[in-house]
GROMACS .gro file of C-alpha atoms in nm:
model
  472
    1MET     CA    1   3.824  -0.551  -0.866
    2LEU     CA    2   3.442  -0.692  -0.914
    3ILE     CA    3   3.368  -0.964  -0.592
    4ALA     CA    4   3.070  -1.200  -0.684
    5ARG     CA    5   2.803  -1.111  -0.949
    6ASN     CA    6   2.919  -1.373  -1.149
    7ASN     CA    7   2.525  -1.445  -1.252
    8GLU     CA    8   2.550  -1.060  -1.368
    9ILE     CA    9   2.812  -1.037  -1.523
   10LYS     CA   10   2.706  -1.338  -1.763
   11ILE     CA   11   2.375  -1.211  -1.857
   12LEU     CA   12   2.576  -0.861  -1.989
   13GLU     CA   13   2.825  -1.074  -2.148
   14ASP     CA   14   2.529  -1.281  -2.345
   15ALA     CA   15   2.372  -0.956  -2.437
   16TYR     CA   16   2.677  -0.795  -2.569
   17SER     CA   17   2.733  -1.129  -2.734
   18ALA     CA   18   2.402  -1.159  -2.866
   19ASP     CA   19   2.294  -1.084  -3.240
   20GLU     CA   20   2.042  -0.843  -3.188
   21SER     CA   21   2.026  -0.567  -3.000
   22LYS     CA   22   1.909  -0.614  -2.648
   23PHE     CA   23   1.735  -0.388  -2.356
   24ILE     CA   24   1.859  -0.386  -2.007
   25ALA     CA   25   1.726  -0.214  -1.672
   26ILE     CA   26   1.926  -0.285  -1.343
   27TYR     CA   27   1.779  -0.162  -1.013
   28GLY     CA   28   1.900  -0.197  -0.639
   29ARG     CA   29   1.918   0.030  -0.343
   30ARG     CA   30   2.178   0.300  -0.324
   31ARG     CA   31   2.527   0.226  -0.342
   32ILE     CA   32   2.484  -0.162  -0.386
   33GLY     CA   33   2.696  -0.117  -0.726
   34LYS     CA   34   2.508  -0.064  -0.993
   35THR     CA   35   2.676   0.168  -1.223
   36TYR     CA   36   3.051  -0.027  -1.089
   37LEU     CA   37   2.926  -0.344  -1.210
   38ILE     CA   38   2.868  -0.217  -1.565
   39ARG     CA   39   3.176   0.045  -1.583
   40LYS     CA   40   3.388  -0.269  -1.487
   41THR     CA   41   3.250  -0.497  -1.705
   42PHE     CA   42   3.241  -0.296  -2.015
   43THR     CA   43   3.560  -0.076  -1.864
   44ASP     CA   44   3.682   0.005  -2.286
   45ARG     CA   45   3.329  -0.103  -2.468
   46ILE     CA   46   3.121   0.181  -2.397
   47THR     CA   47   3.034   0.373  -2.675
   48PHE     CA   48   2.812   0.608  -2.432
   49ALA     CA   49   2.741   0.666  -2.111
   50HIS     CA   50   2.594   0.958  -1.940
   51THR     CA   51   2.472   0.999  -1.607
   52GLY     CA   52   2.144   1.214  -1.516
   53TYR     CA   53   2.219   1.512  -1.249
   54SER     CA   54   2.016   1.531  -0.949
   55GLY     CA   55   1.813   1.781  -0.915
   56GLY     CA   56   1.912   1.942  -1.215
   57ASN     CA   57   1.597   2.082  -1.461
   58MET     CA   58   1.525   2.045  -1.783
   59LYS     CA   59   1.779   2.257  -1.931
   60GLU     CA   60   2.001   2.154  -1.672
   61GLN     CA   61   1.966   1.782  -1.768
   62LEU     CA   62   1.994   1.817  -2.162
   63PHE     CA   63   2.380   2.077  -2.147
   64ALA     CA   64   2.479   1.760  -1.953
   65PHE     CA   65   2.370   1.554  -2.140
   66SER     CA   66   2.563   1.726  -2.466
   67ALA     CA   67   2.813   1.754  -2.254
   68SER     CA   68   2.853   1.346  -2.188
   69LEU     CA   69   2.812   1.351  -2.571
   70ARG     CA   70   3.126   1.584  -2.638
   71GLU     CA   71   3.293   1.316  -2.387
   72PHE     CA   72   3.235   1.018  -2.643
   73GLY     CA   73   3.387   1.229  -2.955
   74TYR     CA   74   3.066   1.347  -3.082
   75GLU     CA   75   3.159   1.738  -3.177
   76ASP     CA   76   2.904   1.864  -3.497
   77PHE     CA   77   2.579   1.976  -3.304
   78GLY     CA   78   2.400   2.247  -3.152
   79ARG     CA   79   2.272   2.179  -2.748
   80PRO     CA   80   1.911   2.029  -2.803
   81SER     CA   81   1.643   2.168  -2.683
   82SER     CA   82   1.451   1.881  -2.622
   83TRP     CA   83   1.478   1.471  -2.544
   84LEU     CA   84   1.400   1.420  -2.916
   85GLU     CA   85   1.632   1.587  -3.007
   86ALA     CA   86   1.877   1.494  -2.790
   87PHE     CA   87   1.845   1.089  -2.866
   88GLU     CA   88   1.899   1.225  -3.267
   89LEU     CA   89   2.216   1.347  -3.161
   90LEU     CA   90   2.287   1.018  -2.990
   91LYS     CA   91   2.191   0.827  -3.287
   92ASP     CA   92   2.441   1.037  -3.468
   93LEU     CA   93   2.686   0.918  -3.261
   94ILE     CA   94   2.620   0.528  -3.266
   95ARG     CA   95   2.613   0.570  -3.644
   96ALA     CA   96   2.938   0.717  -3.644
   97SER     CA   97   3.075   0.469  -3.420
   98ASN     CA   98   3.274   0.190  -3.531
   99ASP     CA   99   3.202  -0.030  -3.199
  100VAL     CA  100   3.099  -0.413  -3.288
  101LYS     CA  101   2.842  -0.380  -3.055
  102LYS     CA  102   2.757  -0.036  -2.953
  103VAL     CA  103   2.709   0.023  -2.538
  104ILE     CA  104   2.445   0.273  -2.444
  105PHE     CA  105   2.481   0.318  -2.035
  106LEU     CA  106   2.192   0.591  -1.858
  107ASP     CA  107   2.245   0.603  -1.535
  108GLU     CA  108   1.991   0.751  -1.305
  109LEU     CA  109   1.721   0.777  -1.530
  110SER     CA  110   1.460   0.904  -1.320
  111TRP     CA  111   1.669   1.224  -1.256
  112MET     CA  112   1.639   1.277  -1.656
  113ASP     CA  113   1.292   1.242  -1.623
  114THR     CA  114   1.138   1.611  -1.492
  115ALA     CA  115   0.820   1.784  -1.517
  116LYS     CA  116   0.701   1.774  -1.907
  117SER     CA  117   1.002   1.664  -2.034
  118ASP     CA  118   0.871   1.381  -2.233
  119PHE     CA  119   1.188   1.187  -2.121
  120LEU     CA  120   1.006   0.883  -2.200
  121MET     CA  121   0.874   0.955  -2.481
  122ALA     CA  122   1.158   1.006  -2.669
  123LEU     CA  123   1.334   0.687  -2.491
  124GLU     CA  124   1.085   0.459  -2.618
  125GLY     CA  125   1.118   0.647  -2.957
  126PHE     CA  126   1.483   0.600  -2.961
  127TRP     CA  127   1.459   0.223  -2.892
  128ASN     CA  128   1.124   0.087  -3.021
  129GLY     CA  129   1.128   0.304  -3.334
  130TRP     CA  130   1.509   0.245  -3.422
  131ALA     CA  131   1.735   0.089  -3.208
  132SER     CA  132   1.572  -0.247  -3.161
  133ALA     CA  133   1.551  -0.236  -3.529
  134ARG     CA  134   1.919  -0.296  -3.524
  135ASN     CA  135   2.156  -0.534  -3.427
  136ASP     CA  136   2.422  -0.370  -3.297
  137ILE     CA  137   2.304  -0.201  -2.989
  138LEU     CA  138   2.294  -0.298  -2.562
  139LEU     CA  139   2.093  -0.030  -2.382
  140ILE     CA  140   2.160  -0.035  -2.069
  141VAL     CA  141   1.969   0.165  -1.792
  142CYS     CA  142   1.980   0.207  -1.407
  143GLY     CA  143   1.905   0.399  -1.118
  144SER     CA  144   1.891   0.414  -0.740
  145ALA     CA  145   1.529   0.552  -0.762
  146THR     CA  146   1.420   0.201  -0.810
  147SER     CA  147   1.015   0.243  -0.786
  148TRP     CA  148   1.086   0.446  -1.048
  149ILE     CA  149   1.250   0.221  -1.255
  150MET     CA  150   0.982  -0.069  -1.161
  151ASP     CA  151   0.694   0.219  -1.271
  152ASN     CA  152   0.867   0.362  -1.555
  153ILE     CA  153   1.080   0.067  -1.700
  154ILE     CA  154   1.022  -0.289  -1.581
  155HIS     CA  155   0.641  -0.240  -1.516
  156ASN     CA  156   0.597   0.027  -1.809
  157LYS     CA  157   0.224   0.021  -1.964
  158GLY     CA  158   0.267   0.228  -2.263
  159GLY     CA  159   0.560   0.232  -2.546
  160LEU     CA  160   0.767   0.062  -2.376
  161TYR     CA  161   0.568  -0.304  -2.228
  162ASN     CA  162   0.710  -0.597  -2.232
  163ARG     CA  163   1.051  -0.433  -2.416
  164LEU     CA  164   1.285  -0.551  -2.187
  165SER     CA  165   1.548  -0.824  -2.277
  166TYR     CA  166   1.638  -0.874  -1.969
  167GLN     CA  167   1.590  -0.727  -1.609
  168ILE     CA  168   1.883  -0.724  -1.290
  169GLU     CA  169   1.800  -0.686  -0.936
  170LEU     CA  170   2.145  -0.617  -0.798
  171LEU     CA  171   2.114  -0.742  -0.404
  172PRO     CA  172   2.344  -0.683  -0.147
  173PHE     CA  173   2.629  -0.932  -0.038
  174THR     CA  174   2.607  -1.209   0.157
  175LEU     CA  175   2.855  -1.275   0.439
  176GLY     CA  176   3.071  -1.508   0.243
  177GLU     CA  177   3.097  -1.211   0.002
  178CYS     CA  178   3.139  -0.952   0.243
  179GLU     CA  179   3.405  -1.206   0.344
  180THR     CA  180   3.597  -1.224   0.008
  181TYR     CA  181   3.556  -0.843  -0.032
  182ALA     CA  182   3.712  -0.753   0.295
  183LYS     CA  183   4.060  -0.982   0.217
  184THR     CA  184   4.048  -0.803  -0.145
  185ASN     CA  185   4.047  -0.502   0.075
  186HIS     CA  186   4.354  -0.631   0.307
  187ILE     CA  187   4.079  -0.576   0.570
  188VAL     CA  188   4.181  -0.831   0.827
  189MET     CA  189   3.902  -0.964   1.065
  190ASN     CA  190   3.773  -1.262   1.191
  191ARG     CA  191   3.471  -1.425   1.122
  192HIS     CA  192   3.288  -1.345   1.438
  193GLN     CA  193   3.438  -0.985   1.365
  194LEU     CA  194   3.261  -0.982   0.986
  195LEU     CA  195   2.926  -1.119   1.106
  196ASN     CA  196   2.949  -0.828   1.366
  197CYS     CA  197   3.039  -0.617   1.089
  198TYR     CA  198   2.763  -0.718   0.848
  199MET     CA  199   2.495  -0.670   1.151
  200ILE     CA  200   2.576  -0.299   1.112
  201LEU     CA  201   2.681  -0.252   0.725
  202GLY     CA  202   2.465  -0.485   0.572
  203GLY     CA  203   2.601  -0.623   0.213
  204VAL     CA  204   2.616  -0.230   0.087
  205PRO     CA  205   2.972  -0.275  -0.113
  206PHE     CA  206   2.993   0.083  -0.071
  207TYR     CA  207   3.002   0.070   0.272
  208TRP     CA  208   3.261  -0.182   0.296
  209SER     CA  209   3.482   0.018   0.113
  210LEU     CA  210   3.550   0.246   0.362
  211LEU     CA  211   3.639   0.017   0.640
  212LYS     CA  212   4.022   0.123   0.636
  213LYS     CA  213   4.287  -0.175   0.722
  214GLY     CA  214   4.498  -0.174   1.057
  215LEU     CA  215   4.232  -0.044   1.244
  216SER     CA  216   4.001  -0.248   1.447
  217LEU     CA  217   3.633  -0.326   1.408
  218PRO     CA  218   3.514  -0.065   1.694
  219GLN     CA  219   3.782   0.189   1.533
  220ASN     CA  220   3.641   0.137   1.190
  221ILE     CA  221   3.241   0.232   1.304
  222ASP     CA  222   3.323   0.476   1.487
  223ASN     CA  223   3.536   0.653   1.191
  224LEU     CA  224   3.241   0.596   0.997
  225PHE     CA  225   2.912   0.679   1.200
  226PHE     CA  226   3.018   0.901   1.499
  227ALA     CA  227   3.343   1.083   1.439
  228ARG     CA  228   3.335   1.447   1.366
  229ASN     CA  229   3.329   1.368   0.981
  230ALA     CA  230   3.202   1.035   0.995
  231ALA     CA  231   3.158   0.938   0.612
  232LEU     CA  232   2.836   0.774   0.685
  233LYS     CA  233   2.652   1.003   0.949
  234ASP     CA  234   2.435   1.134   0.715
  235GLU     CA  235   2.393   0.839   0.493
  236PHE     CA  236   2.034   0.759   0.599
  237GLN     CA  237   1.915   1.119   0.536
  238TYR     CA  238   2.048   1.108   0.157
  239LEU     CA  239   1.926   0.774   0.126
  240TYR     CA  240   1.590   0.825   0.171
  241SER     CA  241   1.573   1.085  -0.027
  242SER     CA  242   1.788   0.968  -0.305
  243LEU     CA  243   1.518   0.696  -0.351
  244PHE     CA  244   1.180   0.827  -0.342
  245LYS     CA  245   0.961   1.150  -0.361
  246LYS     CA  246   0.845   1.268  -0.049
  247PRO     CA  247   1.059   1.074   0.190
  248ASP     CA  248   0.899   1.144   0.523
  249ARG     CA  249   0.606   0.923   0.438
  250TYR     CA  250   0.844   0.621   0.338
  251ILE     CA  251   1.038   0.749   0.680
  252ASP     CA  252   0.739   0.728   0.893
  253ILE     CA  253   0.676   0.342   0.809
  254VAL     CA  254   1.069   0.239   0.832
  255ASN     CA  255   1.061   0.436   1.178
  256ALA     CA  256   0.754   0.229   1.326
  257LEU     CA  257   0.905  -0.122   1.205
  258GLY     CA  258   1.207   0.002   1.370
  259LYS     CA  259   1.065  -0.042   1.717
  260ASN     CA  260   0.885  -0.330   1.657
  261LYS     CA  261   1.136  -0.687   1.681
  262ALA     CA  262   0.793  -0.923   1.517
  263GLY     CA  263   0.711  -0.693   1.208
  264MET     CA  264   0.326  -0.531   1.171
  265THR     CA  265   0.050  -0.598   1.003
  266ARG     CA  266  -0.076  -0.360   0.740
  267GLU     CA  267  -0.382  -0.229   0.959
  268GLU     CA  268  -0.047  -0.169   1.311
  269LEU     CA  269   0.124   0.012   1.028
  270LEU     CA  270  -0.173   0.238   0.920
  271ALA     CA  271  -0.241   0.322   1.323
  272ALA     CA  272   0.118   0.375   1.396
  273THR     CA  273   0.177   0.603   1.087
  274LYS     CA  274  -0.155   0.770   1.037
  275GLU     CA  275  -0.235   0.679   0.712
  276SER     CA  276  -0.503   0.608   0.529
  277ASN     CA  277  -0.578   0.288   0.415
  278SER     CA  278  -0.534   0.341  -0.002
  279GLY     CA  279  -0.356   0.248  -0.292
  280ALA     CA  280  -0.103   0.550  -0.225
  281PHE     CA  281   0.002   0.346   0.115
  282THR     CA  282   0.025   0.027  -0.083
  283LYS     CA  283   0.267   0.132  -0.338
  284ARG     CA  284   0.500   0.267  -0.073
  285LEU     CA  285   0.493  -0.065   0.111
  286LEU     CA  286   0.544  -0.264  -0.250
  287ASN     CA  287   0.866   0.049  -0.298
  288LEU     CA  288   1.018  -0.036   0.032
  289ILE     CA  289   1.015  -0.411  -0.005
  290ASN     CA  290   1.163  -0.349  -0.390
  291CYS     CA  291   1.425  -0.143  -0.257
  292GLY     CA  292   1.513  -0.415   0.024
  293PHE     CA  293   1.457  -0.195   0.311
  294ILE     CA  294   1.131  -0.407   0.440
  295ARG     CA  295   1.045  -0.782   0.389
  296LYS     CA  296   0.662  -0.929   0.417
  297TYR     CA  297   0.601  -1.252   0.507
  298ASN     CA  298   0.299  -1.445   0.501
  299GLU     CA  299   0.201  -1.586   0.831
  300PHE     CA  300   0.129  -1.968   0.837
  301GLY     CA  301  -0.229  -2.109   0.791
  302LYS     CA  302  -0.380  -1.751   0.754
  303LYS     CA  303  -0.502  -1.507   0.488
  304THR     CA  304  -0.234  -1.304   0.323
  305ARG     CA  305  -0.405  -1.025   0.434
  306ASN     CA  306  -0.248  -1.090   0.777
  307CYS     CA  307   0.060  -1.116   0.667
  308ARG     CA  308   0.377  -0.902   0.858
  309TYR     CA  309   0.618  -0.619   0.714
  310ARG     CA  310   0.948  -0.621   0.892
  311LEU     CA  311   1.235  -0.424   0.888
  312VAL     CA  312   1.534  -0.611   0.711
  313ASP     CA  313   1.801  -0.346   0.621
  314ASN     CA  314   2.081  -0.372   0.895
  315PHE     CA  315   2.197  -0.039   0.857
  316THR     CA  316   1.830   0.114   0.880
  317LEU     CA  317   1.836  -0.095   1.210
  318PHE     CA  318   2.122   0.018   1.342
  319TYR     CA  319   2.029   0.413   1.275
  320TYR     CA  320   1.750   0.388   1.483
  321LYS     CA  321   1.894   0.226   1.737
  322PHE     CA  322   2.235   0.454   1.796
  323MET     CA  323   2.240   0.725   1.567
  324ALA     CA  324   1.868   0.871   1.541
  325ASP     CA  325   1.956   1.036   1.843
  326ARG     CA  326   2.321   1.090   1.774
  327PRO     CA  327   2.513   1.041   2.048
  328ASN     CA  328   2.820   1.325   2.164
  329ASP     CA  329   3.108   1.103   2.168
  330ALA     CA  330   3.328   1.058   1.870
  331HIS     CA  331   3.408   0.677   2.040
  332PHE     CA  332   3.074   0.578   2.104
  333TRP     CA  333   3.139   0.205   1.933
  334GLU     CA  334   3.464   0.162   2.097
  335ASN     CA  335   3.359   0.269   2.460
  336HIS     CA  336   2.990   0.060   2.403
  337SER     CA  337   3.022  -0.228   2.217
  338GLU     CA  338   3.056  -0.442   2.490
  339SER     CA  339   2.724  -0.256   2.647
  340ALA     CA  340   2.403  -0.424   2.746
  341GLU     CA  341   2.243  -0.218   2.519
  342VAL     CA  342   2.424  -0.327   2.242
  343ASN     CA  343   2.398  -0.668   2.325
  344ALA     CA  344   2.013  -0.612   2.299
  345TRP     CA  345   2.059  -0.522   1.975
  346CYS     CA  346   2.301  -0.778   1.845
  347GLY     CA  347   1.994  -1.062   1.893
  348LEU     CA  348   1.765  -0.831   1.641
  349ALA     CA  349   2.035  -0.806   1.403
  350PHE     CA  350   2.125  -1.156   1.420
  351GLU     CA  351   1.768  -1.234   1.338
  352ARG     CA  352   1.816  -1.037   1.048
  353VAL     CA  353   2.158  -1.178   0.916
  354CYS     CA  354   1.972  -1.470   0.922
  355PHE     CA  355   1.688  -1.385   0.753
  356GLU     CA  356   1.899  -1.319   0.472
  357HIS     CA  357   2.053  -1.599   0.476
  358ILE     CA  358   1.791  -1.851   0.417
  359ASP     CA  359   1.979  -2.032   0.114
  360GLN     CA  360   2.280  -2.078   0.338
  361ILE     CA  361   2.024  -2.221   0.642
  362LYS     CA  362   1.874  -2.442   0.362
  363LYS     CA  363   2.218  -2.611   0.247
  364ALA     CA  364   2.348  -2.636   0.622
  365LEU     CA  365   2.036  -2.840   0.681
  366GLY     CA  366   2.124  -3.043   0.359
  367ILE     CA  367   1.742  -2.916   0.186
  368SER     CA  368   1.905  -2.728  -0.077
  369GLY     CA  369   1.723  -2.920  -0.310
  370VAL     CA  370   1.352  -2.946  -0.150
  371SER     CA  371   1.106  -2.711  -0.185
  372THR     CA  372   1.020  -2.483   0.090
  373GLU     CA  373   0.823  -2.166   0.170
  374VAL     CA  374   0.890  -1.927   0.496
  375TYR     CA  375   0.662  -1.810   0.696
  376SER     CA  376   0.652  -1.682   1.018
  377TRP     CA  377   0.345  -1.778   1.267
  378SER     CA  378   0.193  -1.595   1.603
  379CYS     CA  379  -0.119  -1.711   1.819
  380LYS     CA  380  -0.250  -1.496   2.102
  381ARG     CA  381  -0.357  -1.620   2.454
  382ASP     CA  382  -0.607  -1.846   2.506
  383ILE     CA  383  -0.637  -2.031   2.813
  384GLU     CA  384  -0.951  -2.175   2.776
  385ASN     CA  385  -0.853  -2.410   2.475
  386GLY     CA  386  -0.478  -2.402   2.652
  387ILE     CA  387  -0.297  -2.175   2.405
  388ASN     CA  388  -0.003  -1.993   2.564
  389GLY     CA  389   0.022  -1.752   2.320
  390SER     CA  390   0.347  -1.774   2.055
  391GLN     CA  391   0.552  -1.599   1.817
  392ILE     CA  392   0.793  -1.777   1.586
  393ASP     CA  393   0.985  -1.575   1.354
  394MET     CA  394   1.085  -1.817   1.105
  395LEU     CA  395   0.912  -2.104   1.032
  396ILE     CA  396   1.058  -2.318   0.738
  397VAL     CA  397   0.830  -2.504   0.547
  398ARG     CA  398   0.937  -2.833   0.347
  399LYS     CA  399   0.777  -2.987   0.079
  400ASP     CA  400   0.944  -3.310   0.211
  401GLN     CA  401   0.634  -3.283   0.505
  402ILE     CA  402   0.875  -3.161   0.766
  403ILE     CA  403   0.858  -2.778   0.967
  404ASN     CA  404   1.180  -2.691   1.081
  405VAL     CA  405   1.078  -2.377   1.371
  406CYS     CA  406   1.407  -2.157   1.377
  407GLU     CA  407   1.557  -2.002   1.700
  408MET     CA  408   1.808  -1.753   1.627
  409LYS     CA  409   2.003  -1.689   1.921
  410PHE     CA  410   2.322  -1.447   1.974
  411ALA     CA  411   2.542  -1.531   2.165
  412ARG     CA  412   2.926  -1.464   2.225
  413GLY     CA  413   3.025  -1.803   2.288
  414LYS     CA  414   2.831  -2.188   2.300
  415TYR     CA  415   2.471  -2.083   2.329
  416THR     CA  416   2.368  -2.304   2.636
  417VAL     CA  417   2.018  -2.430   2.553
  418THR     CA  418   1.829  -2.366   2.943
  419SER     CA  419   1.565  -2.511   3.088
  420LYS     CA  420   1.398  -2.201   3.053
  421THR     CA  421   1.452  -2.205   2.691
  422ASP     CA  422   1.356  -2.599   2.595
  423THR     CA  423   1.005  -2.517   2.796
  424ASP     CA  424   0.981  -2.197   2.570
  425ILE     CA  425   1.051  -2.416   2.275
  426ARG     CA  426   0.825  -2.649   2.361
  427LYS     CA  427   0.513  -2.412   2.436
  428LYS     CA  428   0.605  -2.270   2.119
  429ILE     CA  429   0.544  -2.631   1.922
  430ASN     CA  430   0.238  -2.678   2.130
  431ASP     CA  431   0.078  -2.375   2.039
  432PHE     CA  432   0.125  -2.440   1.646
  433PHE     CA  433   0.039  -2.770   1.664
  434ALA     CA  434  -0.301  -2.693   1.889
  435VAL     CA  435  -0.379  -2.411   1.675
  436THR     CA  436  -0.283  -2.496   1.333
  437GLU     CA  437  -0.354  -2.871   1.337
  438THR     CA  438  -0.043  -2.956   1.106
  439ARG     CA  439   0.056  -3.347   1.047
  440TYR     CA  440   0.413  -3.228   0.967
  441ALA     CA  441   0.673  -3.335   1.166
  442ILE     CA  442   0.826  -3.030   1.342
  443HIS     CA  443   1.185  -3.008   1.382
  444PRO     CA  444   1.329  -2.751   1.624
  445ILE     CA  445   1.646  -2.545   1.456
  446ILE     CA  446   1.891  -2.330   1.692
  447VAL     CA  447   2.071  -2.084   1.494
  448THR     CA  448   2.357  -1.944   1.686
  449THR     CA  449   2.714  -1.782   1.648
  450TYR     CA  450   2.898  -2.094   1.782
  451GLY     CA  451   2.680  -2.369   1.854
  452LEU     CA  452   2.586  -2.523   2.145
  453THR     CA  453   2.685  -2.619   2.409
  454GLU     CA  454   2.641  -2.976   2.538
  455ASN     CA  455   2.385  -3.070   2.787
  456ALA     CA  456   2.099  -3.259   2.886
  457TYR     CA  457   1.859  -3.022   2.668
  458ALA     CA  458   2.051  -2.965   2.388
  459GLY     CA  459   1.968  -3.312   2.257
  460ASN     CA  460   1.603  -3.198   2.184
  461ILE     CA  461   1.724  -3.007   1.937
  462GLN     CA  462   1.720  -3.143   1.554
  463ALA     CA  463   2.012  -2.943   1.391
  464VAL     CA  464   2.211  -2.643   1.499
  465ILE     CA  465   2.304  -2.383   1.229
  466THR     CA  466   2.620  -2.161   1.342
  467ALA     CA  467   2.766  -1.865   1.215
  468GLU     CA  468   3.048  -2.056   1.006
  469ASP     CA  469   2.734  -2.201   0.826
  470LEU     CA  470   2.626  -1.839   0.694
  471PHE     CA  471   2.915  -1.784   0.519
  472ASN     CA  472   2.902  -2.095   0.303
   0.00000   0.00000   0.00000
């Protein structure tokens, strides 16, 4: 059963109903549900589907393609010796089809595009020289290697330039969508448990599909990550190697960011990874952004080159904190889920969940319709000018001349704004005013799990966002 994805399904159905041929590219990180979306949307309406073979050479890829042609009913052909021949055979299958709209689904394109195979040339010829001239073809391509899809299909500078009808980025589920998915699979958790689960798994549907009903959340996490035959114990290695060539270069960046709560500038990343300042490094950063592993935030009032990069992938954060040096304890999460180490991690993980739910935070603030920009901000200590030195993780800068300074506070009960917390927030706001000289009004906001304890300091907070709000 498809959960959410309503906008994506509408695009696909509109393309299917169009009176001309359409070409769609779908991209998104591994395990996000790209193939599942297509197969469920077009269950009995696919004229031809093929998935590339991981690691296969050109001969093996062509053999697999011919096997798929047979599977979809085309028998009268020899084995193709090139991709040009293979696409000619696909044309024959389409011509013989009685389907009103011929849905052609090519999955894991990057694996088919082996060295010197001329796969892209053949694909260009198929679409530009034949399929686009008809009115009955819906060509859908996708793959987990997002960087390949972006470079060769979406931003193609050759024969496929500007040929796409639609591009669909498949994003992780939100908290609310994960709640619906869990209920559909008869997984019983309250919202606090769902939030904790999201802080570990993120919104990746495949990971959530592995949860077992009848088990507690700690038992499920042990089964997925720490048990002897844990389903996701090797996921980190597969995740990056399936997406990128030379995955070690990408892992070096992610590793550096995983150690820095506040994120890092480009210069800091170059120093940490010992990389040269090159276009290749820029490309790696862009690929990690496109895959949803890291996010780029401009610093308010500073030039774009001073932007910061943060690791935002929940699973990767969890891996670096608890799995990189794999504990020899099959019940690690059951035994440590209330530990100080886990509590410290919860604060960082909760921040990342908040960054993934900006729309929900805006809705809770009643500003969904207000144009906003999200920034981070920091300043160095300057005693001479009365600057304490501050770090603000989230600024929501609003067109109505208000800036929300957001403090994210994970708590297992109501959060108490102490005298120290109140002083810290005031110092940050004073630094911000002094350094930026902004004329906007500053509203301190706290995003926390269960709301605030009523006390003398709670009244200084302009708005409180709870975990409940993040589910809306």
